[in-house]
């Protein structure tokens, strides 16, 4: 019995230490408090004001550290807030850099006004058209981005009116702030949300929306009403959600079954609760390296005074940026650049991929080709460097080597010996015939 009691006590101590460690690892975030200025006459202007603020993050509302009692001199005490985040989302290491670190996570806090939405996949969340007393409080919207784009968070917090003790009611996160993918591969754009289970808004339903934006172009990719379990009719082909994970774990990640060039752009994941909304942005870039081909292949034999034209075609790549150049590697193994040649503009294929070519004029009179070598086309792209080579055979550009000279001497000696042998053979035959003729005369 004593052993079980001891184990139980030790387990309690371990849990307490774990909670303390988690609490102590939560950051104190420097934030910008941004709000719109109120113009004269009560009208709102486009101008905004911003003040430095401080957010003390904790997972337990009753935990206070000694550090939380200190306020920097350049921060108004009215802009110091205490945020209770039971899920521990704000305690991610990317939001808590080492002391003295130059790089800081990005943070912004804004006043938030709860209100119903008229979107058809969100409207069912507020069918009653009644605003609960629970909404009569101070509400803030916060956005955070961790170091090295490891994490982005958008949250809605609530505090009793005129207090600074805020609780996180809704948080939306993404661990894939920037994603790269090859063509044809499945892509998962991470988005998850958490709702405070003690909030009266929990259990009243939710809605998820994914939108696409790129260079002024925007479209609805997918919208789902979690309360009625219905997808909007405007769902894009090849885009879906893990609906089981969505309801059980708050996994709202967008799944693109096959990456295409047109998928490159910004995706916005928005989660709705009754009267509340939070969203995060994820950037997707489709990166496909080029395929290279050289024409003509093989190259014709190069002779002195000749100009050879070589063309390199780079095709099937995305995005746009590409650097093309040429290199020549001689028979001595040394490489030297030949420049970029004459580069054409981009051409777009039916699938959105791009192609570009470069033409090289090889002037054999200006280029010491020696005994030939290898001409290489080099393409430097975000998806990696690609190379394609073709052999160049040349004659008459340099004196023969020692080996070649020795071989030529050997061939000459053999030919000389052969000629002498044939000459001796024919000469001998003629002498014998002459002797025979002389004997007959006698």
CSV table of C-alpha atoms in Angstrom, one decimal:
chain,number,residue,atom,x,y,z
A,1,UNK,CA,0.0,0.0,0.0
A,2,UNK,CA,2.9,2.3,0.8
A,3,UNK,CA,4.4,1.8,-2.6
A,4,UNK,CA,1.3,2.8,-4.4
A,5,UNK,CA,0.9,5.9,-2.2
A,6,UNK,CA,4.5,6.8,-2.9
A,7,UNK,CA,4.1,6.4,-6.6
A,8,UNK,CA,0.9,8.4,-6.5
A,9,UNK,CA,2.6,11.3,-4.7
A,10,UNK,CA,5.6,11.2,-7.1
A,11,UNK,CA,3.2,11.3,-10.1
A,12,UNK,CA,1.5,14.4,-8.6
A,13,UNK,CA,4.8,16.1,-8.1
A,14,UNK,CA,5.8,15.2,-11.7
A,15,UNK,CA,2.5,16.7,-13.1
A,16,UNK,CA,2.9,19.8,-11.0
A,17,UNK,CA,6.5,20.3,-12.2
A,18,UNK,CA,5.3,19.8,-15.8
A,19,UNK,CA,2.6,22.4,-15.4
A,20,UNK,CA,5.1,24.8,-13.8
A,21,UNK,CA,7.6,24.2,-16.7
A,22,UNK,CA,4.9,24.8,-19.3
A,23,UNK,CA,3.7,27.9,-17.5
A,24,UNK,CA,7.2,29.3,-17.2
A,25,UNK,CA,7.9,28.7,-20.9
A,26,UNK,CA,5.0,30.9,-21.9
A,27,UNK,CA,6.3,34.2,-23.3
A,28,UNK,CA,5.8,37.8,-22.5
A,29,UNK,CA,5.0,39.2,-25.9
A,30,UNK,CA,5.7,42.7,-27.0
A,31,UNK,CA,2.8,43.8,-29.2
A,32,UNK,CA,1.4,46.8,-31.1
A,33,UNK,CA,-2.0,47.8,-30.0
A,34,UNK,CA,-3.6,49.2,-33.2
A,35,UNK,CA,-7.0,50.9,-33.4
A,36,UNK,CA,-8.7,53.4,-35.7
A,37,UNK,CA,-8.8,57.0,-34.7
A,38,UNK,CA,-12.1,58.6,-34.2
A,39,UNK,CA,-12.4,61.8,-36.2
A,40,UNK,CA,-14.3,65.0,-35.2
A,41,UNK,CA,-18.0,64.7,-35.5
A,42,UNK,CA,-17.9,61.0,-34.6
A,43,UNK,CA,-16.9,59.7,-38.0
A,44,UNK,CA,-14.2,57.2,-38.4
A,45,UNK,CA,-11.2,58.1,-40.5
A,46,UNK,CA,-8.8,55.9,-42.3
A,47,UNK,CA,-6.0,56.9,-39.9
A,48,UNK,CA,-5.0,54.5,-37.1
A,49,UNK,CA,-3.0,54.9,-33.9
A,50,UNK,CA,-0.6,52.3,-32.5
A,51,UNK,CA,0.9,51.9,-29.0
A,52,UNK,CA,3.3,49.5,-27.5
A,53,UNK,CA,1.7,46.9,-25.4
A,54,UNK,CA,2.7,43.8,-23.4
A,55,UNK,CA,0.9,40.5,-23.3
A,56,UNK,CA,1.7,38.1,-20.3
A,57,UNK,CA,0.8,34.7,-21.5
A,58,UNK,CA,-0.1,31.9,-19.2
A,59,UNK,CA,-2.0,28.6,-19.3
A,60,UNK,CA,-3.6,29.0,-15.9
A,61,UNK,CA,-5.5,32.1,-14.9
A,62,UNK,CA,-4.2,31.8,-11.3
A,63,UNK,CA,-0.5,31.7,-12.1
A,64,UNK,CA,1.4,35.0,-11.7
A,65,UNK,CA,5.1,35.4,-12.1
A,66,UNK,CA,7.3,38.0,-10.5
A,67,UNK,CA,8.1,39.3,-14.0
A,68,UNK,CA,4.5,40.0,-14.6
A,69,UNK,CA,4.6,42.7,-12.0
A,70,UNK,CA,7.3,44.7,-13.9
A,71,UNK,CA,6.3,47.1,-16.7
A,72,UNK,CA,8.9,48.7,-19.0
A,73,UNK,CA,9.0,52.4,-18.8
A,74,UNK,CA,8.1,52.9,-22.5
A,75,UNK,CA,4.8,51.0,-22.2
A,76,UNK,CA,1.6,52.5,-20.8
A,77,UNK,CA,0.4,50.3,-17.8
A,78,UNK,CA,-3.1,50.5,-19.4
A,79,UNK,CA,-1.7,48.5,-22.3
A,80,UNK,CA,-0.4,45.6,-20.2
A,81,UNK,CA,-2.7,42.5,-20.5
A,82,UNK,CA,-2.8,39.1,-19.0
A,83,UNK,CA,-3.8,36.4,-21.5
A,84,UNK,CA,-4.9,33.0,-20.3
A,85,UNK,CA,-4.5,30.3,-23.0
A,86,UNK,CA,-5.4,26.9,-21.6
A,87,UNK,CA,-4.5,25.2,-24.9
A,88,UNK,CA,-0.9,26.6,-24.6
A,89,UNK,CA,-0.9,27.7,-28.3
A,90,UNK,CA,0.9,30.9,-27.4
A,91,UNK,CA,3.6,29.0,-25.6
A,92,UNK,CA,5.2,27.7,-28.8
A,93,UNK,CA,9.0,28.1,-28.9
A,94,UNK,CA,8.9,30.3,-32.0
A,95,UNK,CA,7.0,33.0,-30.0
A,96,UNK,CA,9.5,32.8,-27.1
A,97,UNK,CA,13.0,33.7,-28.4
A,98,UNK,CA,16.0,33.7,-26.1
A,99,UNK,CA,16.7,36.8,-24.0
A,100,UNK,CA,18.6,39.4,-25.9
A,101,UNK,CA,17.6,38.0,-29.3
A,102,UNK,CA,17.5,40.6,-32.0
A,103,UNK,CA,14.7,38.9,-33.9
A,104,UNK,CA,11.3,39.1,-32.3
A,105,UNK,CA,8.0,37.5,-33.2
A,106,UNK,CA,5.5,39.7,-34.8
A,107,UNK,CA,2.4,40.6,-32.7
A,108,UNK,CA,-0.6,42.9,-33.2
A,109,UNK,CA,-3.7,43.4,-31.0
A,110,UNK,CA,-6.9,45.2,-32.1
A,111,UNK,CA,-10.3,45.9,-30.5
A,112,UNK,CA,-12.9,43.4,-31.8
A,113,UNK,CA,-16.6,43.8,-32.2
A,114,UNK,CA,-18.6,40.5,-32.1
A,115,UNK,CA,-21.3,40.4,-34.8
A,116,UNK,CA,-23.3,37.9,-36.9
A,117,UNK,CA,-22.3,37.1,-40.5
A,118,UNK,CA,-24.6,37.2,-43.5
A,119,UNK,CA,-22.6,34.5,-45.4
A,120,UNK,CA,-24.9,31.6,-46.2
A,121,UNK,CA,-22.6,29.0,-44.7
A,122,UNK,CA,-22.2,31.1,-41.5
A,123,UNK,CA,-25.7,32.6,-41.0
A,124,UNK,CA,-27.1,29.4,-39.4
A,125,UNK,CA,-24.8,29.9,-36.5
A,126,UNK,CA,-26.8,32.9,-35.4
A,127,UNK,CA,-30.3,31.9,-36.4
A,128,UNK,CA,-31.8,33.2,-33.2
A,129,UNK,CA,-30.8,36.8,-34.0
A,130,UNK,CA,-30.3,37.4,-30.3
A,131,UNK,CA,-27.0,38.6,-28.9
A,132,UNK,CA,-26.3,36.9,-25.6
A,133,UNK,CA,-25.2,38.8,-22.5
A,134,UNK,CA,-22.0,36.9,-22.8
A,135,UNK,CA,-21.0,39.2,-25.6
A,136,UNK,CA,-21.1,42.3,-23.4
A,137,UNK,CA,-17.4,42.4,-22.6
A,138,UNK,CA,-14.1,43.7,-23.9
A,139,UNK,CA,-13.1,41.7,-27.0
A,140,UNK,CA,-9.7,41.7,-28.7
A,141,UNK,CA,-8.4,40.2,-31.9
A,142,UNK,CA,-4.7,39.2,-31.8
A,143,UNK,CA,-2.4,38.1,-34.6
A,144,UNK,CA,1.1,36.6,-34.1
A,145,UNK,CA,3.8,35.2,-36.4
A,146,UNK,CA,6.6,33.2,-34.9
A,147,UNK,CA,10.3,33.4,-35.8
A,148,UNK,CA,11.3,31.9,-39.1
A,149,UNK,CA,7.6,31.7,-40.1
A,150,UNK,CA,7.2,28.5,-38.0
A,151,UNK,CA,3.8,29.4,-36.8
A,152,UNK,CA,1.0,32.0,-37.3
A,153,UNK,CA,-1.8,32.5,-34.9
A,154,UNK,CA,-5.0,34.5,-34.9
A,155,UNK,CA,-7.1,34.6,-31.8
A,156,UNK,CA,-10.2,36.2,-30.2
A,157,UNK,CA,-9.9,37.0,-26.5
A,158,UNK,CA,-12.5,38.2,-24.0
A,159,UNK,CA,-12.2,40.1,-20.8
A,160,UNK,CA,-14.9,41.4,-18.4
A,161,UNK,CA,-15.5,45.1,-19.2
A,162,UNK,CA,-12.7,47.4,-18.0
A,163,UNK,CA,-10.4,44.6,-16.9
A,164,UNK,CA,-7.2,43.4,-18.4
A,165,UNK,CA,-7.6,39.6,-17.6
A,166,UNK,CA,-8.3,38.1,-21.0
A,167,UNK,CA,-9.2,34.5,-21.9
A,168,UNK,CA,-8.6,33.0,-25.3
A,169,UNK,CA,-12.0,32.0,-26.7
A,170,UNK,CA,-11.0,31.1,-30.2
A,171,UNK,CA,-7.6,30.5,-31.7
A,172,UNK,CA,-6.8,29.6,-35.3
A,173,UNK,CA,-3.2,28.4,-36.1
A,174,UNK,CA,-1.1,27.3,-39.0
A,175,UNK,CA,2.3,25.6,-38.9
A,176,UNK,CA,2.8,25.9,-42.7
A,177,UNK,CA,3.0,29.6,-43.2
A,178,UNK,CA,4.9,29.1,-46.5
A,179,UNK,CA,4.6,25.9,-48.5
A,180,UNK,CA,6.4,24.7,-51.7
A,181,UNK,CA,5.2,21.8,-53.8
A,182,UNK,CA,6.1,20.1,-57.0
A,183,UNK,CA,3.5,19.7,-59.8
A,184,UNK,CA,1.1,16.8,-59.5
A,185,UNK,CA,1.8,16.2,-55.8
A,186,UNK,CA,-0.9,16.3,-53.1
A,187,UNK,CA,-0.6,19.4,-50.9
A,188,UNK,CA,-1.8,19.9,-47.3
A,189,UNK,CA,-2.2,23.5,-46.1
A,190,UNK,CA,-2.3,23.4,-42.3
A,191,UNK,CA,-5.0,25.1,-40.4
A,192,UNK,CA,-6.3,24.2,-37.0
A,193,UNK,CA,-8.6,25.8,-34.4
A,194,UNK,CA,-9.4,25.6,-30.7
A,195,UNK,CA,-12.5,26.8,-28.9
A,196,UNK,CA,-12.6,27.3,-25.1
A,197,UNK,CA,-14.9,24.5,-23.9
A,198,UNK,CA,-16.1,26.6,-21.0
A,199,UNK,CA,-17.4,29.3,-23.3
A,200,UNK,CA,-21.2,29.5,-24.0
A,201,UNK,CA,-20.3,29.7,-27.7
A,202,UNK,CA,-18.7,26.3,-27.6
A,203,UNK,CA,-20.9,23.6,-29.0
A,204,UNK,CA,-23.2,26.0,-30.9
A,205,UNK,CA,-21.5,25.1,-34.2
A,206,UNK,CA,-18.8,26.4,-36.4
A,207,UNK,CA,-18.0,27.2,-40.1
A,208,UNK,CA,-14.8,27.0,-42.1
A,209,UNK,CA,-13.9,28.9,-45.2
A,210,UNK,CA,-10.9,28.8,-47.5
A,211,UNK,CA,-10.3,31.6,-50.0
A,212,UNK,CA,-7.6,32.1,-52.6
A,213,UNK,CA,-5.9,35.4,-53.5
A,214,UNK,CA,-3.2,36.1,-56.0
A,215,UNK,CA,-2.3,39.5,-57.7
A,216,UNK,CA,-5.7,40.9,-57.2
A,217,UNK,CA,-7.5,37.7,-58.2
A,218,UNK,CA,-9.6,36.1,-55.5
A,219,UNK,CA,-12.0,33.1,-55.3
A,220,UNK,CA,-13.8,30.9,-52.8
A,221,UNK,CA,-12.1,27.5,-52.7
A,222,UNK,CA,-14.2,25.8,-50.1
A,223,UNK,CA,-16.8,26.6,-47.5
A,224,UNK,CA,-18.2,24.3,-44.9
A,225,UNK,CA,-21.1,24.7,-42.4
A,226,UNK,CA,-20.2,22.5,-39.5
A,227,UNK,CA,-23.6,23.1,-37.8
A,228,UNK,CA,-25.6,21.6,-40.7
A,229,UNK,CA,-22.8,19.5,-42.1
A,230,UNK,CA,-23.0,21.0,-45.5
A,231,UNK,CA,-20.5,22.1,-48.1
A,232,UNK,CA,-21.1,25.3,-50.2
A,233,UNK,CA,-21.9,24.7,-53.9
A,234,UNK,CA,-18.9,26.7,-54.9
A,235,UNK,CA,-16.4,24.0,-53.9
A,236,UNK,CA,-13.3,23.9,-56.2
A,237,UNK,CA,-12.5,20.7,-57.9
A,238,UNK,CA,-9.8,18.7,-56.2
A,239,UNK,CA,-10.0,20.6,-52.8
A,240,UNK,CA,-11.4,18.9,-49.7
A,241,UNK,CA,-11.1,18.7,-45.9
A,242,UNK,CA,-10.6,15.9,-43.4
A,243,UNK,CA,-14.1,16.1,-42.0
A,244,UNK,CA,-13.6,13.6,-39.3
A,245,UNK,CA,-10.5,15.4,-38.0
A,246,UNK,CA,-12.3,18.7,-38.4
A,247,UNK,CA,-15.1,17.7,-36.0
A,248,UNK,CA,-12.9,15.7,-33.6
A,249,UNK,CA,-9.7,17.7,-33.4
A,250,UNK,CA,-10.4,21.1,-35.1
A,251,UNK,CA,-8.3,20.1,-38.1
A,252,UNK,CA,-9.4,22.5,-40.8
A,253,UNK,CA,-6.4,21.9,-43.1
A,254,UNK,CA,-7.1,22.2,-46.9
A,255,UNK,CA,-6.2,19.2,-49.0
A,256,UNK,CA,-5.4,19.8,-52.7
A,257,UNK,CA,-5.3,16.4,-54.3
A,258,UNK,CA,-3.0,17.4,-57.2
A,259,UNK,CA,-0.9,20.6,-57.3
A,260,UNK,CA,-1.2,22.7,-60.4
A,261,UNK,CA,0.5,26.0,-61.4
A,262,UNK,CA,-2.7,27.9,-60.9
A,263,UNK,CA,-2.7,26.9,-57.2
A,264,UNK,CA,0.3,29.2,-56.4
A,265,UNK,CA,-0.9,32.1,-54.3
A,266,UNK,CA,-2.2,33.1,-50.8
A,267,UNK,CA,-4.8,31.0,-49.1
A,268,UNK,CA,-6.8,32.3,-46.2
A,269,UNK,CA,-8.3,29.9,-43.6
A,270,UNK,CA,-11.2,31.5,-41.8
A,271,UNK,CA,-13.0,29.9,-38.8
A,272,UNK,CA,-16.4,31.2,-37.7
A,273,UNK,CA,-18.2,30.8,-34.3
A,274,UNK,CA,-21.4,32.5,-33.5
A,275,UNK,CA,-20.5,36.2,-33.6
A,276,UNK,CA,-16.7,35.5,-33.7
A,277,UNK,CA,-14.3,35.1,-36.6
A,278,UNK,CA,-10.5,34.5,-36.9
A,279,UNK,CA,-8.3,33.8,-39.8
A,280,UNK,CA,-4.7,32.9,-40.8
A,281,UNK,CA,-3.0,33.1,-44.2
A,282,UNK,CA,-0.9,30.4,-45.9
A,283,UNK,CA,1.3,31.0,-49.0
A,284,UNK,CA,1.6,28.2,-51.5
A,285,UNK,CA,4.2,28.2,-54.3
A,286,UNK,CA,4.3,25.6,-57.0
A,287,UNK,CA,8.0,25.0,-57.9
A,288,UNK,CA,8.8,22.8,-60.8
A,289,UNK,CA,12.4,22.8,-62.2
A,290,UNK,CA,13.0,23.0,-66.0
A,291,UNK,CA,13.7,20.1,-68.4
A,292,UNK,CA,16.6,20.9,-70.8
A,293,UNK,CA,17.2,19.9,-74.4
A,294,UNK,CA,20.0,20.9,-76.8
A,295,UNK,CA,19.7,21.2,-80.5
A,296,UNK,CA,21.3,20.0,-82.7
A,297,UNK,CA,22.5,16.9,-81.0
A,298,UNK,CA,25.0,15.6,-81.8
A,299,UNK,CA,26.8,18.7,-83.0
A,300,UNK,CA,28.5,18.7,-86.5
A,301,UNK,CA,32.3,18.4,-86.7
A,302,UNK,CA,33.9,21.8,-86.0
A,303,UNK,CA,36.7,23.1,-88.3
A,304,UNK,CA,38.7,26.3,-88.2
A,305,UNK,CA,36.7,29.4,-89.4
A,306,UNK,CA,33.3,27.8,-88.9
A,307,UNK,CA,30.5,29.3,-86.8
A,308,UNK,CA,28.2,26.8,-85.0
A,309,UNK,CA,24.8,27.6,-83.7
A,310,UNK,CA,23.6,25.7,-80.6
A,311,UNK,CA,20.2,26.2,-79.0
A,312,UNK,CA,19.1,25.1,-75.5
A,313,UNK,CA,15.4,24.8,-74.6
A,314,UNK,CA,14.2,25.0,-71.0
A,315,UNK,CA,10.6,23.8,-70.6
A,316,UNK,CA,7.9,22.9,-68.1
A,317,UNK,CA,9.1,25.1,-65.2
A,318,UNK,CA,7.5,27.3,-62.7
A,319,UNK,CA,7.7,30.0,-61.3
A,320,UNK,CA,9.0,32.6,-63.8
A,321,UNK,CA,12.5,33.3,-62.6
A,322,UNK,CA,15.2,31.4,-64.6
A,323,UNK,CA,18.9,32.0,-65.4
A,324,UNK,CA,20.3,30.4,-68.6
A,325,UNK,CA,24.0,30.3,-69.4
A,326,UNK,CA,26.6,28.2,-71.4
A,327,UNK,CA,29.9,26.6,-70.5
A,328,UNK,CA,32.6,24.8,-72.4
A,329,UNK,CA,34.7,22.1,-71.0
A,330,UNK,CA,37.8,21.3,-73.0
A,331,UNK,CA,39.7,18.1,-73.4
A,332,UNK,CA,42.0,19.3,-70.7
A,333,UNK,CA,39.2,19.1,-68.2
A,334,UNK,CA,39.0,22.9,-67.6
A,335,UNK,CA,35.7,24.7,-67.8
A,336,UNK,CA,35.1,28.2,-69.0
A,337,UNK,CA,31.9,30.3,-69.2
A,338,UNK,CA,30.5,31.2,-72.6
A,339,UNK,CA,27.9,33.7,-71.4
A,340,UNK,CA,24.1,33.6,-71.6
A,341,UNK,CA,23.8,33.7,-75.3
A,342,UNK,CA,20.7,35.2,-76.9
A,343,UNK,CA,17.8,34.5,-74.5
A,344,UNK,CA,14.2,34.6,-75.7
A,345,UNK,CA,11.1,35.6,-73.8
A,346,UNK,CA,8.9,33.3,-71.8
A,347,UNK,CA,6.2,31.2,-73.4
A,348,UNK,CA,3.3,29.6,-71.4
A,349,UNK,CA,2.0,26.1,-72.0
A,350,UNK,CA,-1.6,24.9,-71.5
A,351,UNK,CA,-0.9,23.7,-68.0
A,352,UNK,CA,0.6,27.1,-66.9
A,353,UNK,CA,4.2,25.9,-67.0
A,354,UNK,CA,6.8,28.1,-68.8
A,355,UNK,CA,9.5,27.6,-71.4
A,356,UNK,CA,12.4,29.7,-72.5
A,357,UNK,CA,15.4,29.2,-74.8
A,358,UNK,CA,18.9,30.5,-75.4
A,359,UNK,CA,20.9,30.5,-78.7
A,360,UNK,CA,24.7,30.4,-78.7
A,361,UNK,CA,26.9,31.3,-81.6
A,362,UNK,CA,30.2,29.4,-81.4
A,363,UNK,CA,32.8,31.3,-83.5
A,364,UNK,CA,35.6,28.8,-83.9
A,365,UNK,CA,37.9,31.5,-85.0
A,366,UNK,CA,37.7,33.3,-81.7
A,367,UNK,CA,37.4,30.3,-79.5
A,368,UNK,CA,40.4,27.9,-78.9
A,369,UNK,CA,38.6,24.6,-79.2
A,370,UNK,CA,41.7,22.5,-79.1
A,371,UNK,CA,40.6,18.9,-79.9
A,372,UNK,CA,37.0,19.6,-78.9
A,373,UNK,CA,35.2,19.1,-75.6
A,374,UNK,CA,31.8,19.4,-74.1
A,375,UNK,CA,29.2,22.3,-74.5
A,376,UNK,CA,26.9,22.6,-71.5
A,377,UNK,CA,23.7,24.5,-71.0
A,378,UNK,CA,23.1,25.5,-67.4
A,379,UNK,CA,19.7,26.5,-66.0
A,380,UNK,CA,19.5,28.0,-62.4
A,381,UNK,CA,16.0,27.9,-61.0
A,382,UNK,CA,14.3,28.0,-57.6
A,383,UNK,CA,13.6,24.2,-58.0
A,384,UNK,CA,17.3,23.5,-58.5
A,385,UNK,CA,20.1,23.7,-61.1
A,386,UNK,CA,19.8,21.7,-64.2
A,387,UNK,CA,22.5,20.9,-66.8
A,388,UNK,CA,22.5,19.4,-70.3
A,389,UNK,CA,25.6,18.7,-72.4
A,390,UNK,CA,26.6,17.8,-75.9
A,391,UNK,CA,29.9,16.7,-77.3
A,392,UNK,CA,31.8,19.0,-79.7
A,393,UNK,CA,34.4,17.3,-81.9
A,394,UNK,CA,37.0,19.6,-83.6
A,395,UNK,CA,39.9,19.1,-86.0
A,396,UNK,CA,42.7,21.3,-87.2
A,397,UNK,CA,42.7,23.7,-84.2
A,398,UNK,CA,46.0,22.6,-82.5
A,399,UNK,CA,49.3,20.9,-83.1
A,400,UNK,CA,49.4,17.1,-82.4
A,401,UNK,CA,50.4,15.9,-79.0
A,402,UNK,CA,53.5,13.9,-78.3
A,403,UNK,CA,51.5,10.7,-78.3
A,404,UNK,CA,49.9,11.6,-81.6
A,405,UNK,CA,53.3,12.5,-83.1
A,406,UNK,CA,54.8,9.2,-81.9
A,407,UNK,CA,51.8,7.4,-83.4
A,408,UNK,CA,52.2,9.2,-86.7
A,409,UNK,CA,56.0,8.3,-86.8
A,410,UNK,CA,55.1,4.7,-86.1
A,411,UNK,CA,52.5,4.7,-88.9
A,412,UNK,CA,55.1,6.4,-91.2
A,413,UNK,CA,57.7,3.7,-90.4
A,414,UNK,CA,55.3,0.9,-91.1
A,415,UNK,CA,54.2,2.5,-94.4
A,416,UNK,CA,57.9,3.0,-95.3
A,417,UNK,CA,58.7,-0.6,-94.5
A,418,UNK,CA,55.7,-1.8,-96.5
A,419,UNK,CA,56.7,0.2,-99.5
A,420,UNK,CA,60.3,-1.0,-99.3
A,421,UNK,CA,59.1,-4.6,-99.1
A,422,UNK,CA,56.8,-4.3,-102.0
A,423,UNK,CA,59.5,-2.5,-104.0
A,424,UNK,CA,62.0,-5.2,-103.2
A,425,UNK,CA,59.6,-7.9,-104.1
A,426,UNK,CA,58.8,-6.4,-107.5
A,427,UNK,CA,62.5,-5.6,-108.2
A,428,UNK,CA,63.6,-9.1,-107.4
A,429,UNK,CA,61.0,-10.6,-109.7
A,430,UNK,CA,62.1,-8.4,-112.6
A,431,UNK,CA,65.8,-9.4,-112.1
A,432,UNK,CA,65.0,-13.1,-112.2
A,433,UNK,CA,63.0,-12.7,-115.4
A,434,UNK,CA,65.9,-10.8,-117.0
A,435,UNK,CA,68.4,-13.6,-116.2
A,436,UNK,CA,66.1,-16.2,-117.7
A,437,UNK,CA,65.9,-14.2,-121.0
A,438,UNK,CA,69.7,-13.9,-121.1
A,439,UNK,CA,70.2,-17.6,-120.8
A,440,UNK,CA,67.8,-18.3,-123.6
A,441,UNK,CA,69.6,-15.9,-126.0
A,442,UNK,CA,73.0,-17.6,-125.3
